Coordinates of C-alpha atoms and ligand atoms in Angstrom, one line a residue:
Chain S
M102 CA -13.6 127.2 118.0
K103 CA -12.0 124.6 115.7
I104 CA -8.2 125.5 114.8
P105 CA -5.6 123.6 112.9
Y106 CA -3.0 122.4 115.3
F107 CA 0.5 121.5 114.6
P108 CA 1.9 119.2 117.3
G109 CA 5.4 118.6 116.3
C110 CA 7.6 115.6 117.2
S111 CA 8.2 116.3 120.9
L112 CA 4.5 116.7 121.7
K113 CA 4.1 113.1 120.6
T114 CA 7.1 111.8 122.6
S115 CA 9.1 113.6 125.3
A116 CA 6.5 116.2 125.8
K117 CA 3.3 114.2 125.7
N118 CA 2.4 115.8 129.0
F119 CA 2.3 119.2 127.2
E120 CA -0.1 117.9 124.6
I121 CA -2.4 116.2 126.9
S122 CA -2.8 119.0 129.2
A123 CA -3.1 121.5 126.5
I124 CA -5.9 119.6 124.6
S125 CA -7.9 118.9 127.7
S126 CA -7.7 122.3 129.2
A127 CA -8.4 124.0 125.8
K128 CA -11.7 122.0 125.8
V129 CA -12.7 123.8 128.9
L130 CA -12.3 127.0 126.9
G131 CA -14.3 125.7 124.0
I132 CA -11.2 125.4 121.8
D133 CA -10.9 122.4 119.6
F134 CA -7.4 121.5 118.5
V135 CA -7.8 119.8 115.1
E136 CA -4.4 117.9 114.5
I137 CA -3.1 118.6 110.9
P138 CA -3.4 115.5 108.9
R139 CA 0.1 114.2 107.6
W140 CA 1.9 117.0 109.4
N141 CA 5.8 116.7 109.1
C142 CA 8.6 117.7 111.4
C143 CA 9.4 121.5 111.0
G144 CA 13.1 120.8 111.2
V145 CA 13.4 122.2 114.8
V146 CA 15.8 125.0 114.0
S147 CA 15.5 127.5 111.3
S148 CA 18.0 127.5 108.5
L149 CA 19.5 130.9 108.2
S150 CA 21.7 131.0 105.2
S151 CA 20.5 133.0 102.4
D152 CA 20.9 130.3 99.8
D153 CA 19.3 127.5 101.9
L154 CA 15.8 127.2 100.6
M155 CA 15.6 123.3 100.9
H156 CA 15.1 123.3 104.7
H157 CA 12.0 125.7 104.3
L158 CA 10.3 123.1 102.4
A159 CA 9.2 121.2 105.5
P160 CA 7.5 124.2 107.0
V161 CA 5.9 125.0 103.8
R162 CA 4.5 121.5 103.3
N163 CA 2.7 121.9 106.6
F164 CA 1.2 125.2 105.5
V165 CA -0.2 123.4 102.5
R166 CA -1.9 121.0 104.8
V167 CA -3.6 123.8 106.5
L168 CA -5.0 125.1 103.0
E169 CA -6.2 121.5 102.5
M170 CA -8.0 121.4 105.9
N171 CA -9.9 124.4 104.8
K172 CA -10.7 122.9 101.4
T173 CA -12.0 119.7 103.0
K174 CA -14.0 121.7 105.8
M175 CA -12.1 120.1 108.6
V176 CA -12.0 123.8 109.7
E177 CA -14.1 126.7 108.6
N178 CA -12.1 129.5 107.0
E179 CA -9.4 129.1 109.6
K180 CA -5.9 129.6 108.3
R181 CA -4.2 130.2 111.6
M182 CA -1.9 127.3 112.5
L183 CA -1.6 126.8 116.2
T184 CA 1.6 125.7 117.7
L185 CA 2.5 124.8 121.4
C186 CA 6.1 124.0 121.1
S187 CA 8.1 127.4 121.0
M188 CA 10.8 125.8 118.7
C189 CA 8.2 124.7 116.2
Y190 CA 6.4 128.1 116.4
N191 CA 9.7 130.0 115.8
T192 CA 10.8 127.8 112.9
L193 CA 7.5 127.7 111.2
K194 CA 6.9 131.3 111.6
R195 CA 10.3 132.3 110.4
S196 CA 9.9 130.1 107.2
N197 CA 6.5 131.6 106.6
Q198 CA 7.9 135.1 106.9
R199 CA 10.7 134.3 104.5
V200 CA 8.6 132.8 101.8
K201 CA 5.9 135.6 102.3
N202 CA 8.7 138.3 101.8
N203 CA 10.4 136.5 98.9
P204 CA 7.9 135.6 96.2
E205 CA 10.7 134.1 93.9
E206 CA 11.7 131.7 96.7
L207 CA 8.1 130.6 97.3
E208 CA 7.7 130.0 93.5
S209 CA 10.9 127.7 93.6
I210 CA 9.5 125.8 96.5
N211 CA 6.1 125.5 94.9
N212 CA 7.7 124.3 91.7
F213 CA 9.8 121.9 93.6
M214 CA 6.7 120.5 95.4
Y215 CA 4.6 120.5 92.0
R216 CA 2.3 117.5 93.3
E217 CA 1.2 119.6 96.1
E218 CA -1.3 122.4 96.3
E219 CA 0.5 125.7 95.7
Y220 CA 1.2 127.6 98.9
D221 CA 0.0 131.1 98.6
G222 CA 1.4 132.6 101.8
S223 CA -2.0 132.8 103.4
V224 CA -1.4 130.8 106.6
E225 CA -0.5 132.3 109.9
V226 CA 1.5 130.7 112.5
I227 CA 0.5 131.4 116.0
H228 CA 1.4 130.3 119.4
Y229 CA -1.1 129.2 122.0
L230 CA -0.3 131.9 124.4
Q231 CA -1.3 134.3 121.6
L232 CA -4.6 132.8 121.1
L233 CA -5.4 132.7 124.6
D234 CA -4.4 136.4 124.9
E235 CA -6.6 137.1 121.9
I236 CA -9.6 135.3 123.3
G237 CA -9.0 137.2 126.5
F238 CA -7.0 135.7 129.4
S239 CA -10.0 136.7 131.7
Q240 CA -11.9 133.8 130.0
M241 CA -9.6 131.4 131.9
T242 CA -10.1 133.0 135.2
E243 CA -13.8 132.2 135.0
K244 CA -13.0 128.5 134.7
V245 CA -10.6 128.2 137.6
K246 CA -11.6 125.8 140.0
N247 CA -8.3 125.2 142.0
S248 CA -7.1 128.6 143.0
L249 CA -3.4 129.1 142.5
E250 CA -3.2 132.2 144.7
N251 CA -0.5 130.8 147.0
L252 CA 1.7 129.5 144.0
N253 CA 4.6 131.7 143.0
V254 CA 5.4 130.9 139.4
A255 CA 8.5 131.9 137.4
A256 CA 7.5 132.3 133.8
Y257 CA 10.4 131.3 131.7
Y258 CA 10.3 132.7 128.1
G259 CA 13.7 131.5 126.9
C260 CA 14.6 132.4 123.3
M261 CA 12.2 131.2 120.7
L262 CA 9.0 132.8 122.0
I263 CA 10.3 136.3 121.9
R264 CA 13.4 136.4 119.6
P265 CA 14.0 137.7 117.1
K266 CA 11.8 140.7 117.3
E267 CA 9.8 139.9 114.0
V268 CA 9.0 136.5 115.4
G269 CA 8.4 137.2 119.0
I270 CA 5.0 137.1 120.6
D271 CA 5.7 139.9 122.9
D272 CA 8.4 142.6 123.4
A273 CA 11.9 141.1 123.1
E274 CA 13.3 142.7 126.3
E275 CA 10.3 143.3 128.5
P276 CA 7.8 140.6 127.7
E277 CA 4.8 140.3 130.0
I278 CA 2.3 138.0 128.0
F279 CA 3.4 135.0 130.1
E280 CA 3.0 136.8 133.4
K281 CA -0.6 138.0 132.3
F282 CA -1.5 134.5 131.6
L283 CA -0.3 133.4 135.1
S284 CA -2.2 136.1 136.8
A285 CA -5.3 135.3 134.9
L286 CA -4.9 131.6 136.2
T287 CA -4.9 133.2 139.7
A288 CA -1.1 132.4 140.1
K289 CA 1.4 134.7 141.4
P290 CA 4.1 135.6 138.8
V291 CA 7.5 136.2 140.2
A292 CA 9.8 138.9 139.0
W293 CA 13.1 137.5 138.0
N294 CA 16.2 138.1 136.0
A295 CA 16.7 134.9 134.0
K296 CA 13.3 134.6 132.3
K297 CA 14.8 135.3 128.8
R298 CA 18.2 133.8 129.2
C299 CA 19.1 131.0 127.0
C300 CA 19.1 127.5 128.5
G301 CA 21.7 126.3 126.0
S302 CA 19.4 124.7 123.6
Y303 CA 20.7 121.8 121.6
L304 CA 24.2 122.4 123.0
T305 CA 22.9 120.0 125.6
V306 CA 24.1 117.3 123.2
N307 CA 27.8 118.1 122.8
N308 CA 28.4 120.8 125.5
K309 CA 26.5 119.2 128.5
D310 CA 28.6 121.1 131.0
V311 CA 27.8 124.5 129.6
V312 CA 24.1 123.7 129.7
V313 CA 24.4 122.4 133.3
D314 CA 25.9 125.6 134.3
L315 CA 23.3 127.7 132.5
A316 CA 20.5 125.6 134.1
Y317 CA 22.0 125.9 137.6
G318 CA 22.0 129.8 137.2
I319 CA 18.5 130.0 135.8
L320 CA 17.0 127.7 138.3
N321 CA 18.8 129.3 141.3
D322 CA 17.4 132.7 140.0
A323 CA 13.9 131.5 140.1
R324 CA 14.4 130.1 143.6
K325 CA 16.1 133.2 144.9
N326 CA 13.1 135.2 143.8
G327 CA 10.7 133.0 145.5
A328 CA 9.4 130.8 142.8
D329 CA 7.6 127.4 143.8
L330 CA 8.0 126.3 140.2
I331 CA 8.8 127.3 136.8
V332 CA 6.7 127.2 133.5
T333 CA 7.8 127.0 130.0
A334 CA 6.5 126.3 126.6
C335 CA 9.5 124.6 125.1
P336 CA 10.3 120.8 125.2
L337 CA 13.9 121.5 124.8
C338 CA 14.1 124.1 127.7
A339 CA 12.1 121.6 129.7
F340 CA 14.8 119.0 129.2
N341 CA 17.6 121.4 130.1
L342 CA 15.9 122.9 133.0
D343 CA 14.2 119.8 134.3
N344 CA 15.9 116.6 133.4
R345 CA 19.4 118.1 133.7
Q346 CA 18.6 119.0 137.4
K347 CA 19.9 115.5 137.8
N348 CA 23.3 116.7 136.4
V349 CA 23.1 119.9 138.3
L350 CA 22.6 117.9 141.6
E351 CA 25.8 116.0 140.7
K352 CA 27.8 119.1 140.3
H353 CA 26.2 120.9 143.2
P354 CA 25.0 118.6 145.8
D355 CA 23.5 121.5 148.0
F356 CA 21.2 122.5 145.0
K357 CA 17.5 122.7 145.9
T358 CA 15.5 121.2 142.9
I359 CA 12.5 123.1 141.6
P360 CA 9.7 121.7 139.4
V361 CA 9.4 122.8 135.8
L362 CA 6.1 122.5 134.2
Y363 CA 4.5 123.4 130.8
F364 CA 2.1 126.2 131.1
T365 CA -0.6 124.0 130.0
Q366 CA -0.2 121.7 132.9
L367 CA -0.9 124.7 135.2
M368 CA -4.1 125.3 133.2
A369 CA -5.2 121.6 133.8
I370 CA -4.5 122.1 137.4
A371 CA -6.3 125.3 137.8
F372 CA -9.4 124.1 135.7
G373 CA -9.6 121.2 138.1
L374 CA -9.1 118.4 135.6
D375 CA -8.4 114.8 136.1
E376 CA -4.9 113.9 137.2
K377 CA -4.6 111.9 134.0
S378 CA -4.5 115.2 132.0
F379 CA -1.5 116.7 134.2
G380 CA 0.8 114.0 132.6
F381 CA 3.3 114.4 135.7
E382 CA 4.8 111.0 135.0
L383 CA 7.0 112.8 132.2
N384 CA 8.1 115.6 134.6
Y385 CA 11.5 114.7 136.0
I386 CA 11.2 116.9 139.2
K387 CA 7.7 116.0 140.5
P388 CA 5.5 119.0 141.5
N389 CA 3.2 116.9 143.6
D390 CA 4.5 118.1 146.9
V391 CA 4.6 121.8 146.2
L392 CA 1.0 121.4 144.7
K393 CA -0.1 119.7 147.8
E394 CA 1.1 122.4 150.0
K395 CA 0.0 125.3 148.0
V396 CA -3.0 124.2 145.8
F397 CA -4.7 121.1 146.9
K398 CA -4.7 121.8 150.6
Chain O
M116 CA 56.4 144.3 117.6
P117 CA 53.2 145.7 115.9
K118 CA 51.0 143.2 114.2
K119 CA 50.4 143.7 110.5
I120 CA 46.9 143.1 109.1
V121 CA 47.0 142.1 105.6
I122 CA 44.0 142.5 103.4
N123 CA 44.3 140.7 100.1
D124 CA 42.0 139.3 97.4
A125 CA 41.4 136.2 99.4
S126 CA 40.3 138.0 102.6
E127 CA 38.0 140.2 100.5
E128 CA 36.5 137.2 98.8
F129 CA 36.0 135.5 102.2
L130 CA 34.2 138.7 103.7
R131 CA 32.1 138.8 100.4
K132 CA 31.2 135.1 100.8
I133 CA 30.1 135.4 104.5
I134 CA 28.1 138.6 103.6
E135 CA 26.4 136.7 101.0
L136 CA 25.7 133.6 103.0
S137 CA 24.4 135.6 106.1
G138 CA 22.7 138.3 104.3
E139 CA 24.2 140.6 106.9
V140 CA 26.2 143.8 106.0
I141 CA 29.0 142.7 108.2
T142 CA 31.1 145.9 107.5
L143 CA 28.4 147.9 109.5
C144 CA 29.6 146.3 112.7
D145 CA 31.2 149.2 114.7
Q146 CA 32.7 146.8 117.4
C147 CA 30.6 148.3 120.2
G148 CA 30.7 144.9 122.0
T149 CA 27.0 144.8 123.0
C150 CA 26.8 141.3 121.5
S151 CA 29.8 140.0 123.6
G152 CA 28.3 141.7 126.7
G153 CA 25.1 139.8 126.6
C154 CA 25.9 136.5 125.1
P155 CA 25.2 133.6 127.5
F156 CA 28.1 131.5 126.0
V157 CA 30.8 134.1 125.9
E158 CA 32.8 132.7 128.8
E159 CA 33.2 129.4 126.9
M160 CA 34.1 130.9 123.6
D161 CA 37.8 131.4 122.6
I162 CA 37.1 134.7 120.8
T163 CA 34.0 136.8 121.7
P164 CA 31.2 137.3 119.1
S165 CA 32.4 140.9 118.4
Q166 CA 35.9 139.5 117.7
L167 CA 34.3 137.2 115.5
M168 CA 32.6 139.9 113.7
R169 CA 35.9 141.9 113.4
K170 CA 37.7 138.9 111.9
V171 CA 35.2 138.3 109.3
Q172 CA 35.4 142.1 108.4
L173 CA 39.1 141.7 108.0
G174 CA 38.6 138.6 106.0
Q175 CA 40.7 136.5 108.4
Q176 CA 39.8 133.0 107.5
D177 CA 41.4 131.5 110.7
V178 CA 38.1 132.6 112.3
L179 CA 36.8 129.2 111.0
E180 CA 39.1 127.5 113.5
S181 CA 37.5 129.3 116.4
K182 CA 35.0 127.5 118.7
T183 CA 32.8 130.6 118.9
M184 CA 30.5 129.8 115.8
W185 CA 29.8 126.2 117.1
L186 CA 28.9 127.7 120.5
C187 CA 26.4 130.3 119.3
A188 CA 23.1 128.5 119.7
T189 CA 21.1 131.2 117.8
C190 CA 19.6 132.4 121.0
N191 CA 19.3 135.9 119.3
T192 CA 20.1 137.8 122.4
C193 CA 22.6 139.8 120.5
T194 CA 20.3 140.2 117.4
V195 CA 17.7 142.1 119.3
R196 CA 20.2 144.3 120.9
C197 CA 22.8 145.2 118.2
P198 CA 22.7 149.0 117.6
R199 CA 23.6 148.5 114.0
G200 CA 20.6 145.9 113.3
L201 CA 23.0 143.0 112.6
D202 CA 22.1 139.5 113.1
L203 CA 25.2 137.8 114.4
S204 CA 23.5 134.4 114.6
K205 CA 23.3 134.6 110.8
V206 CA 27.0 135.4 110.4
A207 CA 27.8 132.4 112.7
E208 CA 25.6 130.2 110.5
G209 CA 27.4 131.4 107.5
L210 CA 30.7 130.5 109.1
R211 CA 29.4 127.1 110.0
Q212 CA 28.2 126.5 106.6
V213 CA 31.5 127.2 105.0
V214 CA 32.9 124.4 107.1
L215 CA 30.0 122.0 107.0
R216 CA 29.8 122.3 103.1
Q217 CA 33.2 120.8 103.1
A218 CA 31.6 117.8 104.7
I219 CA 33.5 118.5 108.0
D220 CA 31.2 117.8 110.9
N221 CA 31.4 119.4 114.3
L222 CA 29.5 116.5 116.1
D223 CA 29.9 112.8 115.8
L224 CA 27.4 111.0 117.8
N225 CA 29.2 107.6 117.2
N226 CA 31.6 108.8 120.0
Y227 CA 29.0 109.5 122.5
P228 CA 28.1 107.1 125.3
K229 CA 25.1 105.3 124.5
E230 CA 23.3 106.0 127.9
E231 CA 23.7 109.7 127.3
I232 CA 22.1 109.5 123.9
K233 CA 19.3 107.6 125.2
E234 CA 18.6 110.3 127.7
L235 CA 18.3 113.0 125.2
P236 CA 15.1 114.0 123.6
Q237 CA 14.8 114.0 119.9
I238 CA 14.3 117.8 119.7
A239 CA 17.9 118.1 121.2
I240 CA 19.3 115.5 118.8
I241 CA 17.7 116.7 115.7
A242 CA 18.7 120.4 116.4
A243 CA 22.2 119.4 117.1
I244 CA 22.5 117.4 113.8
R245 CA 20.9 120.1 111.8
K246 CA 23.3 122.8 113.2
L247 CA 26.5 120.9 113.6
T248 CA 26.6 118.3 110.8
S249 CA 26.6 118.5 107.1
Ligands
SF4_682 S1 26.4 144.4 118.8 FE1 26.4 144.7 116.7 S2 27.7 146.6 116.1 FE2 28.0 145.8 118.3 S3 29.8 144.6 118.1 FE3 28.1 143.2 118.1 S4 27.7 142.9 115.9 FE4 29.0 144.7 116.0
SF4_683 S1 23.0 134.6 119.0 FE1 24.9 133.4 119.3 S2 26.5 135.2 119.6 FE2 24.4 136.0 119.8 S3 24.0 136.2 122.0 FE3 23.1 134.2 121.2 S4 24.7 132.6 121.3 FE4 25.7 134.5 121.6

């Protein structure tokens, strides 16, 4: 299956491990991520004011690229745009909904981008977890070479995958798609309280202490409920929960660190891929020890 | 001494402006406090999210001096829980916009230690710039 893929900026920089592990494990499932030519930054956060149309241009431009891919036969009748980063997912999906629901706004944007092909609202933004669910998580189980049955994993949804309701990939209060994913990979999902608590997002820039406290609470909750590691789909959550453990340790010297992985890294591990496709060099807290103990025995 | 709440043309105009920018019918808020109860940042805020809503309802422009709207990170926890179907994150955005559109920023990266900025991923920096600067 060939599908237009929107990487976003993080997957080419701080979250290269997310992209490498995703693309290589997708191949095992017969999914071919076709990178959207000339994609541009989605804007990271969604602009919420009613009169701010300008910031929805960037997402719409990317939708036009997907239409072009269909025209040039890079993909066959595939107008779904695949995202991995949950912030990109959220921002793109919100813009798409906005212009689909407001034809006059879409017309203004199309007029402004008069050199581009018209966007007709026909692209659908999806997250990789949704695609895997649609194909059937059980397909993954068949490909598992390294059993994760001894691995207790805390699935961290954060905000952008599940909120607001009209954007979320699952129920906003009781999501379970991530746990289903983990079970299909043969891992043991843990039940915990902090799975949909905000990590502090971009406040990590100007309110570091607030984020460090939030991270401390989230990480401890995962530990307390028996998690060996946490998985996420968001490069910003990954920074706040993984890299910020350095700051958590400064504040709480008795804190016990816990690895935070992208969910696709867990796929690459389970599918028995080459270590190169794990990309652990970009994970701050290294998962090697726990994996040696629980997976690669 | 009892406090007097004055509602005048300026306060009504302010309420109207925030309703327009946010697209939320702020007057529907019945002050149940659900938003404040679940907000992950409430401890850091000087007024709670529901107090912010009340102040906007009353058109009290000093709400713009509060830290609350700058601490709202659009986590949408309150959005999915508000019994009146209000999206408080859009109200916070409207308030931020009123300030930012006067070219008053809430973030000045020039004052940040270089080593700290270097540590940050671009997703954090761009998001903060988008939300906190004009
Ligand atoms: S949850 Fe909604 S109705 Fe209740 S106080 Fe907050 S904004 Fe108002
Ligand atoms: S959207 Fe803003 S006000 Fe609402 S819970 Fe999140 S941070 Fe608090």
